[in-house]
Structures are given as structure tokens and as C-alpha cells.
Amino acid sequence: MNISCLQENLSKGLSIVGRSVATRTTLPITNNVLLATENSRLKLAATNLEIAISCWIGAKIEEEGAITVPARLLTEFVTSLPSDRIDLSFAPRTHTLQLRCARFEARISGMDAQDFPPIPQVGDGVTVEIDPQLLHTAITQVIFAAATDDARPVLTGVHTRLEGKELTLAAADGFRLAVHKSSLISPVAEKTEFITPARSLAELNRLLPDQEEPVKMTVGANRNQAVFHLDNVEIVSQLIQGAYPNYNQLIPQECKSRAVVDALSFQRATRSAAIFARDGSGIIRLQVTPGKMTISARAEEVGDNLGELDANVEGEEAKIAFNSKYLADVLGIIDTAKVALETTSASSPGIIRPLDSDNYIHVIMPMFVQW
Amino acid sequence: MWTVLGQEPAVTLLKASLDRNRLSHAYILSGPTHVGKMTLALNLAQALNCQAEAPPCQECSSCHRIAAGQHPDVQIIVGEGERSRGEIGIDRIRSLQSSAFLHPYQGRCRVFIIDGADRLTREAANCLLKILEEPPINVFFLLLAAEPKGVLPTIRSRCQYLELRPMALGKVEMILLEHYSMTKDMAKLLARLSKGRLGWAITASSDNSLLEQRQQRLAELRALAKGDLHQRFAYASQMASQFHSHRGAVQEALGLWRDWWQDLLLIKAECPNLITNIDNENILIEEAEVFSLPQAKDFLSALETASWQLDQNANPRLVLEALMLSIPPWRRREGTEPLAQAG
């Protein structure tokens, strides 16, 4: 292999694929990054066997070839180089990658590219196209609700459903549920459901803001993998096997009380209540009375606080208590000016949804408290 | 082709289940070290992921990767380091759990080989229990255990149990002659020393230091029989200090010593064709004249007791010193002929 490329391109590419380099692994070669020439570009790829990211950067190729080298070492070295042209060459016999940039030079011992786990190819299957900004919003609004512990593996993923022209993402961790609907660019041939690990979607989400072309997503026919094609980047994610709970039956169909409040003030009041809630098991109490909503928290031997908001109330008066983190999380991602809080009783789930929008719904289980 | 040799019963059973698609999701493969547990486990993993028609073919890329330990869907979980006595902690099992629920990366099935299921910590074992109870589809667990009693009973009851037994010595010898092109003497010696564990014989054949180490150890141990109490106690304290960091090495030395005395006993009983240390037959015959049959028998049982006591966590120094005291005195007995010389 004998190529040259720009330091900033290589550095950027390495930082993209570096996110999927394995950290603790039983397969040492997954600590490496694969460098290979492909169609007169340089392909960088890394995988931790759950997510694989490939990235193509422009390069001048004099001789084709492929090698893998330790990702951290290469990334750190390339980052430290001046912004200039880098010449990369590697001798297959010694498995050593040689870098030369300005007046710097390095040799890194690598491993045979043949031993690198092949990046899965997702050929036939269901393919859809999505607007990148829409997808970004959708992922941002559900991903935080996915479970982080492995007690129930399916809940660490985000349930994805493609039906007609609709993409539905849903995540839940047993205490809360977030469901987001958005539209696809063209309708999908068959209804498709699968569970993507939340970690993979988080990586995808980091790259979406810079994306201009529609994102092409393909799900393998046997539902093993999903691949996301971005500009010059490809993310392949293993899918989680198992049956996702039927979350639709968890969403209350009607409510007895509905309060519409200003989203920003609600968020601010929640934040100040959360300070007191910290020492009081995270409990925030919401009370809805005609024309207003009060948000309070108290901690024994610490103190208490009370915030009041103007509210447009329909239906009965209501009381409900939530965990401050769950409330703060959902208010943090809602981008409309007003939000609605819908409740039925102090012991049944509460719903938060942005006003004038049918595409997002967030259900939070209440906490049981003495009023 | 199944590369594991001499384990026909286990292979036949697995093959039949594989053909009928009725494999259990979890197996315990038990048997002494070097008997072929890992080879069998890798073979099964290959068979499950092989791309050819007669799995495992040993020729497709999947089979090659598994044999080289590079297949993304076949994870081998081993204990960490000598310091924690090679225990497998809960972290390893947790990470196993999260990857078990992902679809296979490259092959058809995910296979987790836990090398040392008897060395799982209690927490790790309980964590594993959960996934063994409700395994995801296309995931197989192969638990290798030298001491099946060390595996948590609740885990044992959720796995199918396969016992691998040491082979007949003649068979080991034959395999060594045929497949590893050894000289007849070497094959015979290694077969005897391996006690039917083919893996050991193969390792020893490629690693000369194993045999050299054995010779050196034997020389040391033999010297003890002639030495005075001072030397014996010095050796005991040296071994005892080793015991904390290197449990296995001490037991290994005792095993070597046991074989030696067993050989002495065999020679005294006129069965020289059964001895293990055939390369030292002359020395054995010489030494056999020094000790009487009851002495050899008593010391052999003292060795057994010591090894058992060490396993029970008795104070290693005390156990070894007591053992040193029971070495029979070295004196050439006059006028006593070897037993039944006339016959």
C-alpha cells in the first residue's frame, strides 16, 4: 500500500470510526482500525462486533493494499501532526505501517487485514430513505428513554417500525416510554419491525447534523443487521433479538385532566424543584388546579420549594408525582413552545406531549407519595 | 471432520443431536485438563457455523477463523491471571449477556465457550444462570470444567452433561505414532506420562521444557529420599512458599512423586510393564531394592493424604513437613531379595 492524504481528512475519519473501536474485548484485533484502498479512496473501518463504522476519505493512491493498526495509537499520532500531507506506506512482509508528514515520521506495527472481522454486508432487505434532520430529531427524542442496564436486553434497544410512509421509534426502560413518529421519503414495501441497540443509534445521531443527503437505511432480510448510509460514512449495527413489549397498550387512551403550560417555564420550574428533590428520593409533585400548575419538592431536614405556572386546564384538578430526572429529560428535548400534561389519577401513568403535534408522546410512571 | 480424537461417545452424541437439530442450548464438557474439552468445544462451534455441507469441514473461512480464535461469534471466556486464581468474574459474564442478545455478526450462531466453569465466582455463576434459563435463540453455551463438582448445582441442572474420559494408553501411543510421527520410545513415554490425556502428550512433544522440567523435579524429589531432615524441611518450606502463588505447580510435583512411588510399588509387585516412568526404569529397579513393599505403600498413601489436605486448604507448610517426615529411611536392606524372584 502506498497512498497520501491530508492530515485533517485522516484525523476526521479516524475520529468518526474511532467511536466503534472495541475497548474491552475477547478479540484483540477489534482494537485496531482497518485501512484499505477502495475505488481510489481510502477506507477506514472499525468494529466492536455490535456496531461497525466505515468511512471513506479522499486520497491519492499509488499502490493498493490493506492493513490494520491499533486505533488509539494511530489516532493520537495523526492528531498530533501538523495540517499537511501524510504519506502512508506499508510493507506486507513486516506488517508495519509507515507514516510521513512534514518532518515527522512514524512506524506502527499492525496485523494482517485478512484477520479483521469482515464488515457485514447488508444486501437484500428493506431499504428506506429518511431526511437526516427528521431522523436526528426522532432519535434525540426517544433514545434517552432506553434502558441502560442489561437486565432486560430488548429494552436497551430502540424499537423501530417501518409501515407505509411512517417511521416509528420507541424506547422504554420500564418507568417511561417515548414514541416518535416521522415520515419516510418514500413508502416502504412491507411492514418491518426490529430493535436497534441504543448505543448504535447514539453514534448515528452524532453524525446526522452534518449530513445533507437523505439517509439510506437497509435492514437485512433475516433482520440480523441494519445499515445506515451517510455521506462517505456507513454504519452497520447488529440488531437485538427478542420480542419488544407491545407498548401501545401502555399509552393511556383518555385522560381526566389536561394542563397546557409553557414548555420553557415548565422546564425551569422542574429544574429548580429537582435541586430539592435530589435529597428527597427525586420526587417532584405536580398539582393542577384551575388556571395554574404548581411544582414542588421537599426533602426532610433540608427544605422544600414551590413553583407556580400559568396553565390552561381542561377537566378535573389533578395531583401526580414524578421522578425529577424523568421529567427533566423529556422537557429537555421538547422543541415546541407549549406542552400538555395529561393525567388520569395519581397512580396511573402521566403523558407529556408537545402541543399541536401528534408525532411525539412520552409516558412516565408516577411515584407513589403521601400527599 | 471432528478433530478431537478419542472422544467418540461425546462426538457421536453431539453429531446425532446436530443432525436432528436437537442440540441443547448449554453443555458442560467435563474431564481432566488436556483431555480435549476445548478442541471438542471448538469443533462444535465450527459445526454450528460451518458453511460447507458436512460440518465441520475445517476448510471454510469460518472453520479457520474459529480454530484461530478469531471468529466474531465464537467467544472464549477464560479466567483472569494467576493472582485471582483464574477466576471468572461477573464483569465477563455481564458483557457476555449483552452480546448474547445481538444477532450473530457473521455466522449462524453465537457460541460462548467458558473455559473454567468451575472457576466462575458465585456472583458470575448466578448471573450466568439467568441467561441459561432463558437463552436467546441461536446462542449456545459450552462450559468446560475440570472439576464438575465446582460448578454451581443450579447451573449443572440447566446444562447437558458430557463427560470426556482419558483414552487408553495404547491408543494415545498409536495416535502419537501415526499423526505426530514420533519415535516409538518417545510416543510410548509420552503416552504413559499423559495418562491418556492426548492434549498433554501433544503439548509435551512440541515443548521440550516440559520433559526437562519433569526430569529436574524427579531428580530433586529423589534426592530428598537420600537427604537428611534439614534438606527435606528446606524443600518443604520452599514448596510451601510457592503454594500461595502457584497452587497447581505444587500439586503437580506431588503428582509426579506419586507416580514415582507407584512405579516403585509396581516393580516390587513384579509388574514392570505397567510403570509410568519408563525412561527411568533402571533407577526405579535400583530404588525398589532399597524400600520394602509396606514402606512404599505407606508413603504412597501419605502422598495421597497430603495432596487431599492441600486441596482442603490445610496449612501447606505443615502438610509438606509432615510428608517429609514420612519418607521411608534410605538404607540398602541386606539379605532381602525382591519379592518372588523365583517366579
XYZ file of C-alpha atoms in Angstrom:
714
model
C 0.000 0.000 0.000
C 1.277 3.433 -0.872
C -1.023 6.432 -0.549
C -1.114 10.036 0.505
C -3.914 12.093 2.013
C -4.441 15.237 4.054
C -3.878 15.148 7.801
C -7.211 16.834 8.560
C -9.147 14.309 6.463
C -7.432 11.354 8.035
C -7.828 12.771 11.504
C -11.533 13.425 10.967
C -12.085 9.969 9.500
C -10.295 8.318 12.389
C -12.356 10.225 14.919
C -15.541 9.002 13.211
C -14.619 5.324 13.063
C -12.823 5.538 16.408
C -16.196 5.577 18.120
C -16.724 1.945 17.238
C -13.338 0.609 18.246
C -13.709 -2.082 20.880
C -12.410 -1.315 24.329
C -12.735 -4.486 26.347
C -12.800 -7.402 24.013
C -12.041 -11.070 23.642
C -10.891 -10.433 20.071
C -7.750 -8.257 20.222
C -7.846 -7.314 16.551
C -11.021 -5.306 17.155
C -8.840 -2.743 18.958
C -7.461 -1.981 15.520
C -8.669 0.160 12.685
C -8.686 -1.160 9.151
C -7.103 0.953 6.415
C -7.807 -0.195 2.889
C -7.776 1.327 -0.523
C -11.132 1.173 -2.276
C -12.189 2.775 -5.552
C -9.398 5.341 -5.410
C -10.311 6.379 -1.896
C -9.023 5.316 1.492
C -11.472 3.301 3.563
C -11.210 3.371 7.339
C -13.237 0.847 9.312
C -13.592 -0.295 12.903
C -15.969 -2.590 14.698
C -16.695 -3.732 18.228
C -18.891 -6.530 16.874
C -22.008 -4.580 17.827
C -21.538 -1.582 15.610
C -19.217 -1.192 12.645
C -18.393 2.217 11.194
C -16.698 2.645 7.833
C -15.598 5.989 6.490
C -14.142 6.885 3.120
C -11.732 9.764 2.660
C -10.137 11.203 -0.425
C -6.590 10.026 -1.031
C -4.070 9.759 -3.805
C -3.433 6.070 -4.297
C -0.220 4.882 -5.828
C -0.416 1.269 -4.725
C -3.411 -0.677 -3.400
C -3.353 -2.574 -0.123
C -4.894 -3.082 3.305
C -3.667 -3.305 6.882
C -4.971 -2.940 10.418
C -3.167 -0.975 13.104
C -4.005 -0.134 16.735
C -6.682 2.540 16.511
C -5.754 4.570 19.544
C -2.107 4.798 18.668
C -2.776 5.857 15.085
C -5.474 8.365 16.031
C -3.379 10.017 18.696
C -0.371 10.253 16.454
C -2.281 11.617 13.473
C -3.996 14.202 15.684
C -0.626 15.432 16.879
C 0.641 16.050 13.349
C 0.603 19.415 11.607
C -2.027 20.078 8.965
C -0.139 18.840 5.952
C 0.047 15.947 3.524
C 0.572 12.493 5.063
C 2.250 9.716 3.127
C 1.258 6.236 4.215
C 3.019 3.143 3.075
C 3.111 -0.362 4.340
C 5.266 -3.370 3.742
C 3.204 -6.563 3.745
C 6.175 -8.611 4.853
C 6.728 -6.837 8.159
C 3.149 -5.673 8.770
C 4.424 -2.216 9.533
C 2.640 0.958 8.558
C 4.903 3.881 7.866
C 3.627 7.448 8.103
C 5.422 10.522 6.937
C 4.121 14.044 7.361
C 6.142 17.242 7.027
C 9.218 16.493 9.114
C 7.630 13.774 11.223
C 7.807 10.067 10.688
C 6.407 7.009 12.436
C 6.241 3.267 12.078
C 3.362 1.340 13.594
C 3.221 -2.445 13.699
C -0.078 -3.782 12.550
C -1.894 -7.028 11.936
C -2.990 -8.713 8.745
C -6.155 -7.205 7.277
C -7.338 -10.743 6.474
C -7.806 -11.411 10.190
C -10.035 -8.385 10.687
C -13.679 -9.380 11.223
C -15.408 -8.647 7.915
C -17.701 -5.629 7.999
C -21.149 -7.185 7.448
C -22.680 -6.609 4.053
C -26.404 -5.993 4.111
C -27.570 -6.684 0.606
C -31.167 -7.623 0.073
C -33.777 -6.483 2.517
C -35.924 -3.466 3.148
C -34.473 -0.101 2.162
C -35.877 3.283 3.079
C -34.733 6.878 2.835
C -35.142 9.400 5.606
C -34.457 13.088 5.898
C -31.387 13.393 8.162
C -32.716 16.231 10.295
C -36.012 14.422 10.887
C -34.138 11.296 11.879
C -31.932 13.348 14.177
C -34.967 14.751 15.986
C -36.590 11.337 16.180
C -33.543 9.684 17.701
C -32.896 12.544 20.120
C -36.456 12.424 21.376
C -36.566 8.711 22.187
C -33.053 7.483 22.833
C -32.701 8.708 26.410
C -35.655 6.582 27.465
C -33.934 3.307 26.576
C -32.723 1.180 29.472
C -29.033 1.281 30.263
C -28.707 -1.862 32.368
C -28.702 -5.267 30.742
C -31.374 -6.796 32.940
C -33.814 -6.839 30.031
C -31.717 -6.758 26.878
C -34.538 -5.826 24.487
C -35.129 -2.615 26.421
C -31.564 -1.453 25.792
C -32.616 -1.059 22.180
C -34.896 1.272 20.311
C -37.867 -0.357 18.649
C -38.109 0.703 15.035
C -41.173 0.186 12.885
C -41.480 0.962 9.211
C -45.007 0.960 7.871
C -46.303 2.757 4.817
C -44.683 6.172 4.843
C -44.218 6.159 8.589
C -41.184 5.548 10.762
C -41.954 4.919 14.421
C -39.209 4.859 17.003
C -39.977 3.778 20.555
C -37.838 3.340 23.657
C -38.757 2.339 27.179
C -36.993 1.352 30.356
C -39.892 0.145 32.474
C -40.571 3.549 34.036
C -41.049 5.672 30.960
C -41.833 5.302 27.303
C -41.069 7.605 24.396
C -42.677 7.139 20.986
C -41.836 9.267 17.988
C -43.396 9.114 14.543
C -41.891 10.669 11.478
C -42.304 10.279 7.783
C -40.174 8.498 5.250
C -39.299 9.942 1.887
C -40.950 7.067 0.060
C -43.299 4.367 1.349
C -41.877 1.026 2.398
C -42.976 -2.138 0.619
C -43.652 -4.269 3.681
C -44.184 -3.570 7.328
C -40.882 -4.084 9.117
C -40.054 -4.143 12.805
C -36.708 -4.544 14.520
C -34.778 -3.481 17.620
C -31.626 -1.406 17.171
C -29.203 -1.056 20.098
C -29.489 2.443 21.564
C -25.689 2.724 21.517
C -25.644 2.356 17.736
C -28.335 4.973 17.242
C -26.413 7.334 19.514
C -23.385 7.004 17.245
C -25.535 7.553 14.177
C -27.101 10.571 15.829
C -23.734 12.231 16.373
C -23.097 12.228 12.638
C -26.547 13.322 11.461
C -26.292 17.113 11.998
C -23.546 17.344 9.340
C -25.466 15.220 6.916
C -27.075 16.750 3.845
C -28.260 13.929 1.604
C -31.125 11.673 2.768
C -30.028 8.777 4.972
C -30.464 5.412 3.338
C -31.293 2.654 5.784
C -31.308 -1.020 4.849
C -32.426 -3.846 7.088
C -31.199 -7.312 6.169
C -33.763 -9.866 5.053
C -33.061 -12.002 8.132
C -33.221 -8.968 10.447
C -29.644 -9.519 11.637
C -28.228 -6.148 10.783
C -29.240 -2.674 9.774
C -27.011 -0.416 7.749
C -27.186 3.378 7.582
C -25.593 5.049 4.570
C -24.487 8.639 5.133
C -22.228 10.859 3.025
C -18.918 8.970 2.989
C -19.841 7.042 6.137
C -21.576 3.739 6.617
C -22.771 2.435 9.971
C -23.697 -1.221 10.344
C -25.424 -2.179 13.546
C -26.202 -5.637 14.834
C -29.834 -5.865 15.833
C -31.088 -7.161 19.160
C -33.061 -10.380 19.039
C -36.182 -10.856 21.054
C -39.727 -9.566 21.169
C -40.309 -5.964 22.112
C -43.197 -5.433 24.541
C -46.383 -4.182 22.963
C -46.074 -0.614 24.113
C -49.249 0.711 22.543
C -51.322 -0.792 25.325
C -49.256 1.147 27.864
C -50.314 4.502 26.441
C -53.471 5.714 28.209
C -56.152 6.350 25.627
C -58.017 9.073 27.555
C -57.375 11.416 30.416
C -59.377 13.190 33.097
C -57.217 16.255 33.333
C -55.174 18.138 30.781
C -52.951 21.112 31.531
C -51.202 23.090 28.813
C -48.186 25.072 30.006
C -45.282 26.986 28.571
C -42.510 24.493 27.880
C -39.610 26.683 28.956
C -41.182 27.760 32.245
C -42.112 24.159 32.963
C -38.552 23.124 32.356
C -37.188 25.889 34.551
C -39.582 25.074 37.405
C -38.685 21.393 37.134
C -35.022 22.201 37.303
C -35.358 24.226 40.487
C -37.581 21.587 42.087
C -35.030 18.942 41.123
C -32.470 20.621 43.383
C -34.614 19.857 46.408
C -35.780 16.556 45.029
C -32.184 15.375 44.948
C -32.290 14.716 48.696
C -35.884 13.578 48.663
C -35.695 10.414 46.515
C -36.048 12.512 43.384
C -39.746 13.140 43.928
C -41.365 16.133 42.213
C -45.028 16.793 42.957
C -47.243 18.399 40.334
C -50.603 19.841 41.255
C -53.053 21.049 38.645
C -55.785 23.467 39.703
C -57.917 25.738 37.513
C -55.661 28.221 35.784
C -52.379 27.072 37.252
C -49.978 24.259 37.932
C -47.665 24.064 40.934
C -44.438 22.151 41.010
C -42.946 21.333 44.382
C -40.323 19.185 46.001
C -39.262 18.664 49.574
C -36.533 16.873 51.390
C -36.673 16.031 55.097
C -34.403 18.257 57.183
C -33.271 20.115 54.055
C -36.191 22.217 52.987
C -38.738 22.499 50.240
C -39.659 24.652 47.266
C -42.699 25.560 45.287
C -43.028 26.880 41.736
C -46.164 28.090 40.021
C -47.024 28.221 36.324
C -49.947 29.581 34.388
C -51.811 26.701 32.858
C -54.685 26.193 30.546
C -56.568 23.451 32.362
C -59.277 21.206 30.979
C -61.070 18.638 33.105
C -60.606 17.849 36.767
C -57.998 19.024 39.237
C -55.138 16.605 39.474
C -52.106 15.610 41.541
C -49.259 13.480 40.413
C -45.630 12.864 41.435
C -42.763 12.037 39.086
C -39.103 11.306 39.350
C -37.346 14.596 38.668
C -34.854 13.036 36.256
C -37.526 11.583 34.012
C -39.424 14.848 33.873
C -36.289 16.908 33.227
C -35.152 14.503 30.500
C -38.324 14.782 28.477
C -38.728 18.550 28.925
C -35.147 18.944 27.772
C -35.863 17.565 24.298
C -39.265 19.062 23.522
C -38.871 21.834 20.980
C -42.361 23.320 20.851
C -43.381 26.389 22.829
C -46.132 24.651 24.791
C -46.509 21.197 26.277
C -49.506 19.321 27.597
C -49.563 17.198 30.731
C -52.346 14.645 30.703
C -53.212 12.681 33.820
C -55.959 10.385 34.989
C -55.117 9.731 38.623
C -52.153 9.951 40.976
C -51.435 6.291 40.412
C -51.825 5.957 36.670
C -49.220 6.961 34.099
C -48.939 10.593 33.063
C -48.451 11.746 29.475
C -46.342 14.622 28.283
C -46.726 15.712 24.692
C -45.793 18.760 22.684
C -48.799 20.869 21.793
C -50.009 20.899 18.200
C -48.020 17.852 17.359
C -49.185 14.305 17.064
C -45.833 12.774 16.373
C -44.412 12.553 19.871
C -45.723 11.077 23.069
C -43.960 10.447 26.349
C -45.417 8.324 29.129
C -43.983 8.441 32.658
C -44.951 6.153 35.518
C -45.881 8.172 38.607
C -44.283 7.784 42.045
C -46.439 6.881 44.991
C -46.271 9.559 47.660
C -48.191 10.726 50.713
C -49.880 13.983 49.733
C -14.237 -33.516 10.272
C -14.198 -33.520 14.032
C -10.589 -33.010 15.041
C -10.998 -34.136 18.618
C -9.584 -37.634 18.985
C -10.558 -40.459 21.264
C -13.814 -38.915 22.457
C -16.122 -40.966 20.282
C -19.070 -41.229 22.700
C -19.346 -37.477 23.155
C -18.808 -36.791 19.460
C -21.395 -39.362 18.409
C -23.942 -37.840 20.730
C -23.304 -34.286 19.580
C -23.331 -35.305 15.933
C -26.662 -37.033 16.297
C -28.213 -34.042 18.057
C -26.766 -31.743 15.434
C -28.200 -33.812 12.582
C -31.626 -33.846 14.142
C -31.333 -30.185 15.067
C -31.896 -31.036 18.682
C -28.842 -29.590 20.345
C -29.234 -28.361 23.852
C -28.518 -24.670 24.387
C -25.910 -25.442 27.019
C -23.426 -28.231 27.619
C -20.982 -28.913 30.386
C -17.918 -30.640 28.988
C -16.086 -32.120 31.902
C -12.873 -34.047 32.118
C -9.293 -33.667 33.333
C -7.152 -30.910 31.832
C -5.719 -31.598 28.362
C -8.260 -34.309 27.649
C -9.772 -32.471 24.673
C -12.550 -30.293 26.086
C -11.562 -27.133 24.236
C -10.952 -28.984 20.983
C -14.381 -30.555 21.203
C -15.983 -27.214 22.052
C -14.281 -25.530 19.097
C -15.355 -28.411 16.856
C -18.947 -27.959 17.909
C -18.715 -24.208 17.339
C -17.287 -24.899 13.893
C -20.033 -27.381 13.119
C -22.651 -24.815 14.099
C -21.198 -22.125 11.868
C -19.645 -24.126 9.042
C -20.577 -23.115 5.521
C -19.934 -26.490 3.933
C -22.302 -29.424 3.691
C -20.555 -31.776 6.069
C -19.774 -29.632 9.069
C -17.238 -29.027 10.435
C -15.272 -29.065 7.190
C -12.106 -27.453 8.639
C -11.622 -25.806 5.286
C -14.044 -22.906 5.019
C -13.082 -19.488 6.314
C -15.487 -19.796 9.215
C -13.834 -23.005 10.432
C -10.402 -21.456 10.069
C -11.360 -18.374 12.000
C -12.876 -20.395 14.819
C -9.812 -22.609 15.067
C -7.628 -19.494 15.232
C -9.875 -17.911 17.855
C -10.766 -15.063 15.532
C -14.415 -15.658 14.826
C -16.552 -12.746 15.967
C -19.415 -15.013 17.003
C -17.380 -17.511 18.992
C -16.229 -16.022 22.240
C -13.866 -17.845 24.546
C -14.096 -16.671 28.110
C -11.162 -17.528 30.341
C -10.212 -16.589 33.867
C -8.011 -13.632 34.509
C -4.474 -14.134 35.642
C -2.846 -16.237 38.280
C -3.472 -13.689 41.001
C -7.195 -14.130 41.210
C -6.621 -17.884 40.855
C -8.008 -17.751 37.330
C -11.484 -16.902 38.491
C -14.038 -15.615 36.004
C -15.680 -12.506 37.370
C -19.140 -11.100 36.931
C -17.958 -8.399 34.509
C -17.098 -11.001 31.910
C -20.494 -12.629 32.229
C -22.289 -9.281 32.056
C -20.596 -8.387 28.803
C -21.386 -11.870 27.528
C -25.008 -11.276 28.408
C -25.338 -8.103 26.420
C -23.673 -9.532 23.329
C -25.702 -12.751 23.543
C -28.842 -10.848 22.661
C -27.418 -9.427 19.461
C -27.930 -11.350 16.258
C -24.836 -13.255 15.121
C -22.267 -10.981 13.467
C -21.023 -13.217 10.741
C -22.083 -16.819 11.230
C -25.327 -18.547 12.061
C -24.967 -18.969 15.804
C -23.248 -17.321 18.682
C -21.213 -19.714 20.772
C -19.800 -18.843 24.161
C -17.096 -21.147 25.437
C -16.489 -20.675 29.131
C -13.140 -22.224 29.891
C -13.243 -22.974 33.589
C -16.898 -23.079 34.566
C -15.676 -24.408 37.904
C -13.832 -21.158 38.435
C -16.775 -18.820 37.994
C -17.230 -16.622 41.039
C -20.515 -17.084 42.829
C -21.883 -13.795 41.502
C -20.781 -14.580 37.976
C -22.377 -18.019 38.139
C -25.665 -16.590 39.326
C -25.567 -14.007 36.580
C -24.954 -16.725 34.015
C -27.815 -18.706 35.443
C -30.264 -16.088 34.310
C -29.319 -16.298 30.675
C -29.081 -20.094 30.812
C -32.682 -20.158 31.941
C -33.996 -18.032 29.115
C -31.448 -18.300 26.342
C -31.918 -16.278 23.176
C -32.306 -18.393 20.049
C -29.186 -19.434 18.160
C -26.978 -18.985 21.189
C -25.030 -21.886 22.631
C -23.065 -22.102 25.848
C -20.266 -24.593 26.235
C -18.984 -24.779 29.776
C -15.666 -26.519 30.227
C -14.931 -27.816 33.690
C -12.114 -29.930 35.046
C -13.997 -30.309 38.310
C -17.699 -30.666 37.587
C -18.333 -30.547 41.329
C -17.058 -26.987 41.343
C -19.884 -25.882 39.058
C -22.882 -24.434 40.843
C -25.567 -27.161 41.060
C -28.172 -24.778 39.691
C -26.034 -24.301 36.590
C -25.349 -28.014 36.293
C -29.055 -28.755 36.276
C -29.606 -26.431 33.318
C -26.945 -27.919 31.085
C -26.498 -31.212 29.387
C -23.600 -33.051 30.877
C -20.913 -34.631 28.709
C -18.002 -36.373 30.297
C -14.734 -36.713 28.395
C -12.574 -39.567 29.596
C -8.864 -40.130 29.227
C -8.012 -42.536 26.416
C -6.405 -45.924 26.698
C -2.619 -45.514 26.791
C -2.122 -47.756 23.774
C -4.411 -45.563 21.753
C -2.569 -42.377 22.698
C 0.647 -44.089 21.689
C -0.829 -45.101 18.369
C -2.117 -41.603 17.625
C 1.236 -40.088 18.514
C 2.950 -42.526 16.186
C 0.542 -42.053 13.324
C -0.317 -38.360 13.398
C 2.716 -36.807 15.001
C 5.451 -39.021 13.553
C 7.271 -39.612 16.795
C 9.865 -42.232 17.576
C 8.440 -45.325 19.191
C 10.192 -44.757 22.517
C 9.093 -41.151 22.720
C 5.496 -41.994 21.868
C 5.476 -44.711 24.478
C 6.896 -42.431 27.167
C 4.590 -39.515 26.395
C 1.573 -41.801 26.284
C 2.434 -43.136 29.726
C 3.138 -39.700 31.184
C -0.002 -38.207 29.673
C -2.211 -40.736 31.477
C -4.465 -40.806 28.475
C -4.760 -37.060 28.034
C -3.778 -36.652 24.418
C -3.557 -32.878 24.664
C -0.827 -33.121 27.234
C 1.204 -35.517 25.123
C 0.930 -33.214 22.127
C 1.958 -30.166 24.140
C 4.881 -32.033 25.636
C 6.016 -33.244 22.238
C 6.369 -29.709 20.949
C 7.635 -28.213 24.175
C 10.810 -29.873 25.385
C 10.952 -27.816 28.532
C 8.027 -29.793 29.975
C 10.015 -33.016 29.917
C 13.174 -31.336 31.120
C 11.289 -29.793 33.981
C 9.944 -33.205 34.880
C 13.428 -34.741 34.903
C 14.705 -31.967 37.122
C 11.784 -32.264 39.508
C 12.227 -36.007 39.696
C 15.908 -35.595 40.486
C 15.062 -33.155 43.266
C 12.454 -35.439 44.737
C 14.689 -38.479 44.536
C 17.461 -36.571 46.275
C 15.089 -35.922 49.162
C 14.799 -39.627 49.885
C 18.554 -39.768 50.411
C 18.852 -36.379 52.071
C 18.686 -35.563 55.772
C 15.816 -33.875 57.593
C 17.364 -30.451 57.197
C 17.311 -30.691 53.382
C 13.823 -32.095 53.350
C 12.427 -29.292 55.506
C 14.163 -26.671 53.411
C 12.497 -28.160 50.351
C 9.128 -28.265 52.120
C 9.297 -24.589 53.059
C 10.338 -23.667 49.536
C 7.370 -25.551 48.110
C 5.034 -24.061 50.700
C 6.027 -20.529 49.782
C 5.386 -21.410 46.156
C 1.974 -22.755 47.032
C 0.394 -19.339 47.575
C 1.206 -18.052 44.140
C 1.286 -21.303 42.251
C -1.130 -23.814 43.622
C -1.045 -26.011 40.560
C 2.739 -26.430 40.483
C 2.869 -27.946 43.968
C 0.081 -30.388 43.226
C 1.840 -31.259 40.011
C 5.055 -32.038 41.886
C 3.162 -34.224 44.304
C 1.546 -35.985 41.371
C 4.943 -36.636 39.866
C 6.167 -38.034 43.139
C 3.091 -40.195 43.440
C 3.709 -41.679 40.012
C 7.265 -42.428 41.001
C 6.273 -44.315 44.124
C 3.506 -46.075 42.328
C 6.116 -47.301 39.869
C 8.282 -48.491 42.744
C 5.294 -50.378 44.070
C 4.610 -51.881 40.660
C 8.186 -53.028 40.316
C 8.085 -54.559 43.745
C 4.921 -56.330 42.694
C 6.663 -57.632 39.574
C 4.624 -55.645 37.078
C 7.349 -53.558 35.429
C 5.399 -53.348 32.166
C 2.799 -51.083 33.810
C 5.113 -48.372 35.077
C 4.756 -44.750 34.005
C 8.346 -43.513 34.130
C 9.657 -45.984 31.593
C 12.633 -43.781 30.762
C 13.891 -44.229 34.324
C 13.253 -47.923 34.629
C 16.794 -48.768 35.712
C 16.817 -46.233 38.509
C 13.419 -47.474 39.605
C 14.635 -51.048 39.804
C 17.626 -49.881 41.817
C 15.493 -47.879 44.230
C 12.966 -50.625 44.542
C 15.575 -52.674 46.284
C 16.017 -50.034 48.953
C 12.437 -49.924 50.143
C 10.111 -52.615 51.289
C 6.641 -53.109 49.891
C 4.854 -51.822 53.017
C 7.113 -48.767 53.125
C 6.296 -47.887 49.544
C 2.613 -48.413 50.144
C 2.623 -46.281 53.289
C 4.436 -43.418 51.667
C 2.139 -43.544 48.683
C -0.856 -43.133 50.925
C 0.950 -40.327 52.776
C 1.306 -38.575 49.424
C -2.371 -39.055 48.692
C -3.290 -37.624 52.076
C -1.015 -34.626 51.641
C -2.466 -33.807 48.260
C -6.001 -34.110 49.634
C -5.160 -31.934 52.620
C -3.722 -29.227 50.397
C -6.942 -29.248 48.438
C -8.807 -28.731 51.694
C -6.736 -25.596 52.370
C -4.689 -27.068 55.189
C -1.539 -25.127 56.092
C 0.778 -26.055 53.194
C 3.958 -25.899 55.225
C 2.656 -28.222 57.934
C 1.284 -30.675 55.399
C 4.521 -30.772 53.438
C 6.704 -31.088 56.540
C 4.575 -33.955 57.797
C 5.001 -35.541 54.402
C 8.772 -35.147 54.586
C 8.801 -36.920 57.930
C 7.094 -39.933 56.462
C 9.673 -40.540 53.720
C 10.981 -44.024 54.427
C 14.665 -44.154 55.505
C 17.222 -44.796 52.774
C 19.102 -47.893 53.652
C 20.032 -50.758 51.475
C 18.442 -53.719 53.108
C 20.721 -56.695 53.140
C 19.634 -60.185 52.569
C 16.175 -59.316 51.326
C 15.569 -60.356 47.813
C 12.944 -58.750 45.595
C 9.597 -60.370 46.073
C 9.079 -63.759 44.484
C 12.192 -63.638 42.409
C 11.967 -67.266 41.639
C 8.556 -66.869 39.967
